[in-house]
């Protein structure tokens, strides 16, 4: 189980830093050199390279050396795995919140039946409506 989680752990670690997230966004526009990725942050090439290495470990970036220039390219497949993992929890919470909404609506209806008034009477007036 731990070995299966390692790639996803690396993706979330890489995405946990705003600099790396912005670098990934830049790479959606096309390949960039290390210098181009570093420029918006006013960081050294060594610091940019460390960020890129974290992205490479996660499999999110591939780097190609062309002479003295290092060119980076987005590798989006690990993002799909993270999206799928997050999607499970989005569906989980959505279904649980749907159940909660149904329960609250049923409770509102029971309360309205008991008091003889519509539960929507408790809603505040819409803006522009007279009180």
Short mmCIF file of N, CA and C in Angstrom, two decimals, residues 12-95:
data_model
loop_
_atom_site.label_atom_id
_atom_site.label_comp_id
_atom_site.label_asym_id
_atom_site.label_seq_id
_atom_site.Cartn_x
_atom_site.Cartn_y
_atom_site.Cartn_z
N UNK A 12 1.21 15.44 -4.51
CA UNK A 12 0.65 16.40 -3.57
C UNK A 12 1.75 17.23 -2.89
N UNK A 13 2.91 16.63 -2.67
CA UNK A 13 4.04 17.40 -2.14
C UNK A 13 4.42 18.49 -3.13
N UNK A 14 4.53 18.13 -4.40
CA UNK A 14 4.91 19.10 -5.43
C UNK A 14 3.87 20.20 -5.55
N UNK A 15 2.60 19.84 -5.48
CA UNK A 15 1.52 20.82 -5.61
C UNK A 15 1.34 21.67 -4.36
N UNK A 16 1.98 21.26 -3.28
CA UNK A 16 1.86 21.98 -2.01
C UNK A 16 2.62 23.29 -1.97
N UNK A 17 3.35 23.61 -3.00
CA UNK A 17 4.14 24.84 -3.03
C UNK A 17 3.63 25.76 -4.14
N UNK A 18 3.37 27.01 -3.80
CA UNK A 18 2.81 27.96 -4.77
C UNK A 18 3.74 28.21 -5.95
N UNK A 19 5.04 28.22 -5.70
CA UNK A 19 6.00 28.44 -6.79
C UNK A 19 5.89 27.31 -7.80
N UNK A 20 5.84 26.09 -7.31
CA UNK A 20 5.75 24.95 -8.23
C UNK A 20 4.41 24.93 -8.97
N UNK A 21 3.34 25.31 -8.28
CA UNK A 21 2.04 25.36 -8.96
C UNK A 21 2.07 26.38 -10.10
N UNK A 22 2.70 27.52 -9.85
CA UNK A 22 2.78 28.54 -10.89
C UNK A 22 3.67 28.08 -12.05
N UNK A 23 4.74 27.37 -11.72
CA UNK A 23 5.59 26.81 -12.77
C UNK A 23 4.79 25.85 -13.64
N UNK A 24 4.00 25.00 -13.01
CA UNK A 24 3.17 24.08 -13.79
C UNK A 24 2.21 24.83 -14.69
N UNK A 25 1.61 25.89 -14.16
CA UNK A 25 0.68 26.69 -14.97
C UNK A 25 1.41 27.27 -16.18
N UNK A 26 2.64 27.74 -15.98
CA UNK A 26 3.43 28.27 -17.10
C UNK A 26 3.66 27.18 -18.15
N UNK A 27 3.90 25.97 -17.68
CA UNK A 27 4.19 24.88 -18.60
C UNK A 27 2.97 24.43 -19.39
N UNK A 28 1.77 24.81 -18.96
CA UNK A 28 0.58 24.49 -19.76
C UNK A 28 0.57 25.29 -21.06
N UNK A 29 1.33 26.38 -21.09
CA UNK A 29 1.43 27.22 -22.29
C UNK A 29 2.47 26.67 -23.27
N UNK A 30 3.29 25.73 -22.81
CA UNK A 30 4.33 25.17 -23.67
C UNK A 30 5.62 25.02 -22.89
N UNK A 31 6.61 24.44 -23.53
CA UNK A 31 7.88 24.20 -22.83
C UNK A 31 8.56 25.52 -22.48
N UNK A 32 9.33 25.47 -21.37
CA UNK A 32 10.05 26.64 -20.87
C UNK A 32 11.43 26.21 -20.41
N UNK A 33 12.36 27.12 -20.48
CA UNK A 33 13.69 26.86 -19.93
C UNK A 33 13.62 27.09 -18.42
N UNK A 34 14.63 26.59 -17.72
CA UNK A 34 14.70 26.80 -16.28
C UNK A 34 14.73 28.30 -15.98
N UNK A 35 15.48 29.05 -16.77
CA UNK A 35 15.55 30.50 -16.59
C UNK A 35 14.20 31.17 -16.77
N UNK A 36 13.43 30.73 -17.75
CA UNK A 36 12.10 31.30 -17.98
C UNK A 36 11.16 30.97 -16.82
N UNK A 37 11.30 29.77 -16.27
CA UNK A 37 10.46 29.40 -15.12
C UNK A 37 10.86 30.17 -13.87
N UNK A 38 12.14 30.49 -13.74
CA UNK A 38 12.63 31.19 -12.55
C UNK A 38 12.30 32.68 -12.59
N UNK A 39 12.24 33.27 -13.77
CA UNK A 39 12.14 34.72 -13.92
C UNK A 39 11.01 35.38 -13.13
N UNK A 40 9.77 34.89 -13.15
CA UNK A 40 8.70 35.59 -12.43
C UNK A 40 8.89 35.62 -10.91
N UNK A 41 9.76 34.78 -10.40
CA UNK A 41 9.93 34.66 -8.95
C UNK A 41 11.16 35.38 -8.42
N UNK A 42 11.98 35.88 -9.30
CA UNK A 42 13.22 36.52 -8.89
C UNK A 42 14.01 35.58 -7.96
N UNK A 43 14.12 34.32 -8.39
CA UNK A 43 14.91 33.34 -7.64
C UNK A 43 16.08 32.90 -8.50
N UNK A 44 17.07 32.34 -7.86
CA UNK A 44 18.25 31.88 -8.59
C UNK A 44 17.90 30.66 -9.44
N UNK A 45 18.75 30.38 -10.40
CA UNK A 45 18.56 29.19 -11.22
C UNK A 45 18.67 27.93 -10.37
N UNK A 46 19.53 27.98 -9.35
CA UNK A 46 19.68 26.81 -8.45
C UNK A 46 18.38 26.57 -7.68
N UNK A 47 17.77 27.64 -7.19
CA UNK A 47 16.50 27.49 -6.45
C UNK A 47 15.41 27.00 -7.39
N UNK A 48 15.35 27.55 -8.60
CA UNK A 48 14.36 27.10 -9.57
C UNK A 48 14.56 25.63 -9.90
N UNK A 49 15.82 25.23 -10.02
CA UNK A 49 16.14 23.84 -10.33
C UNK A 49 15.66 22.90 -9.23
N UNK A 50 15.76 23.33 -7.97
CA UNK A 50 15.27 22.50 -6.85
C UNK A 50 13.75 22.32 -6.95
N UNK A 51 13.05 23.39 -7.30
CA UNK A 51 11.60 23.27 -7.48
C UNK A 51 11.27 22.33 -8.63
N UNK A 52 12.02 22.46 -9.70
CA UNK A 52 11.77 21.62 -10.87
C UNK A 52 12.08 20.16 -10.55
N UNK A 53 13.10 19.92 -9.73
CA UNK A 53 13.41 18.54 -9.33
C UNK A 53 12.24 17.92 -8.55
N UNK A 54 11.59 18.71 -7.70
CA UNK A 54 10.42 18.20 -6.97
C UNK A 54 9.30 17.86 -7.96
N UNK A 55 9.14 18.69 -8.97
CA UNK A 55 8.13 18.41 -10.00
C UNK A 55 8.50 17.17 -10.81
N UNK A 56 9.79 17.00 -11.07
CA UNK A 56 10.25 15.81 -11.80
C UNK A 56 10.04 14.55 -10.98
N UNK A 57 10.36 14.60 -9.68
CA UNK A 57 10.17 13.43 -8.81
C UNK A 57 8.71 12.99 -8.80
N UNK A 58 7.81 13.97 -8.93
CA UNK A 58 6.37 13.66 -8.95
C UNK A 58 5.92 13.21 -10.34
N UNK A 59 6.81 13.28 -11.31
CA UNK A 59 6.46 12.89 -12.66
C UNK A 59 5.68 13.95 -13.41
N UNK A 60 5.61 15.16 -12.86
CA UNK A 60 4.81 16.23 -13.46
C UNK A 60 5.55 17.01 -14.54
N UNK A 61 6.88 16.89 -14.55
CA UNK A 61 7.70 17.64 -15.49
C UNK A 61 8.78 16.71 -16.03
N UNK A 62 9.04 16.85 -17.31
CA UNK A 62 10.22 16.20 -17.89
C UNK A 62 11.18 17.30 -18.31
N UNK A 63 12.47 17.02 -18.17
CA UNK A 63 13.49 18.01 -18.49
C UNK A 63 14.40 17.42 -19.57
N UNK A 64 14.68 18.24 -20.56
CA UNK A 64 15.57 17.83 -21.65
C UNK A 64 16.73 18.82 -21.69
N UNK A 65 17.93 18.30 -21.79
CA UNK A 65 19.11 19.15 -21.88
C UNK A 65 19.45 19.35 -23.36
N UNK A 66 19.47 20.61 -23.77
CA UNK A 66 19.82 20.97 -25.15
C UNK A 66 21.05 21.88 -25.07
N UNK A 67 22.19 21.27 -25.22
CA UNK A 67 23.44 22.02 -25.04
C UNK A 67 23.57 22.40 -23.57
N UNK A 68 23.60 23.70 -23.30
CA UNK A 68 23.70 24.17 -21.91
C UNK A 68 22.33 24.57 -21.35
N UNK A 69 21.31 24.42 -22.16
CA UNK A 69 19.98 24.86 -21.78
C UNK A 69 19.13 23.67 -21.33
N UNK A 70 18.46 23.82 -20.21
CA UNK A 70 17.54 22.80 -19.72
C UNK A 70 16.12 23.25 -20.04
N UNK A 71 15.42 22.44 -20.82
CA UNK A 71 14.07 22.77 -21.24
C UNK A 71 13.10 21.83 -20.53
N UNK A 72 12.06 22.42 -19.94
CA UNK A 72 11.07 21.66 -19.17
C UNK A 72 9.76 21.57 -19.94
N UNK A 73 9.09 20.45 -19.75
CA UNK A 73 7.82 20.19 -20.41
C UNK A 73 6.87 19.55 -19.39
N UNK A 74 5.60 19.94 -19.45
CA UNK A 74 4.59 19.39 -18.56
C UNK A 74 4.31 17.94 -18.90
N UNK A 75 4.19 17.11 -17.89
CA UNK A 75 3.79 15.71 -18.03
C UNK A 75 2.53 15.54 -17.18
N UNK A 76 1.35 15.69 -17.75
CA UNK A 76 0.12 15.81 -16.96
C UNK A 76 -0.47 14.52 -16.38
N UNK A 77 0.02 13.36 -16.75
CA UNK A 77 -0.60 12.11 -16.30
C UNK A 77 -0.74 12.02 -14.77
N UNK A 78 0.27 12.37 -13.98
CA UNK A 78 0.10 12.29 -12.52
C UNK A 78 -1.00 13.22 -12.00
N UNK A 79 -1.27 14.32 -12.70
CA UNK A 79 -2.37 15.21 -12.30
C UNK A 79 -3.71 14.50 -12.45
N UNK A 80 -3.81 13.65 -13.46
CA UNK A 80 -5.05 12.87 -13.66
C UNK A 80 -5.26 11.92 -12.49
N UNK A 81 -4.18 11.31 -12.01
CA UNK A 81 -4.29 10.41 -10.85
C UNK A 81 -4.74 11.18 -9.61
N UNK A 82 -4.17 12.37 -9.40
CA UNK A 82 -4.58 13.20 -8.26
C UNK A 82 -6.03 13.64 -8.41
N UNK A 83 -6.42 13.99 -9.62
CA UNK A 83 -7.81 14.39 -9.89
C UNK A 83 -8.76 13.25 -9.58
N UNK A 84 -8.40 12.04 -9.99
CA UNK A 84 -9.24 10.87 -9.72
C UNK A 84 -9.36 10.64 -8.21
N UNK A 85 -8.26 10.78 -7.50
CA UNK A 85 -8.28 10.58 -6.05
C UNK A 85 -9.18 11.62 -5.39
N UNK A 86 -9.02 12.87 -5.78
CA UNK A 86 -9.86 13.94 -5.23
C UNK A 86 -11.32 13.77 -5.64
N UNK A 87 -11.53 13.27 -6.86
CA UNK A 87 -12.90 13.05 -7.34
C UNK A 87 -13.68 12.09 -6.46
N UNK A 88 -13.00 11.08 -5.94
CA UNK A 88 -13.67 10.14 -5.04
C UNK A 88 -14.26 10.89 -3.85
N UNK A 89 -13.46 11.77 -3.27
CA UNK A 89 -13.92 12.51 -2.09
C UNK A 89 -14.95 13.58 -2.45
N UNK A 90 -14.86 14.13 -3.63
CA UNK A 90 -15.89 15.08 -4.08
C UNK A 90 -17.23 14.37 -4.18
N UNK A 91 -17.23 13.17 -4.76
CA UNK A 91 -18.48 12.39 -4.86
C UNK A 91 -18.96 11.99 -3.47
N UNK A 92 -18.04 11.60 -2.60
CA UNK A 92 -18.40 11.21 -1.23
C UNK A 92 -19.12 12.36 -0.53
N UNK A 93 -18.50 13.55 -0.54
CA UNK A 93 -19.10 14.69 0.17
C UNK A 93 -20.37 15.16 -0.50
N UNK A 94 -20.42 15.11 -1.80
CA UNK A 94 -21.62 15.52 -2.51
C UNK A 94 -22.80 14.64 -2.12
N UNK A 95 -22.58 13.34 -2.10
CA UNK A 95 -23.68 12.43 -1.74
C UNK A 95 -24.09 12.63 -0.28
#
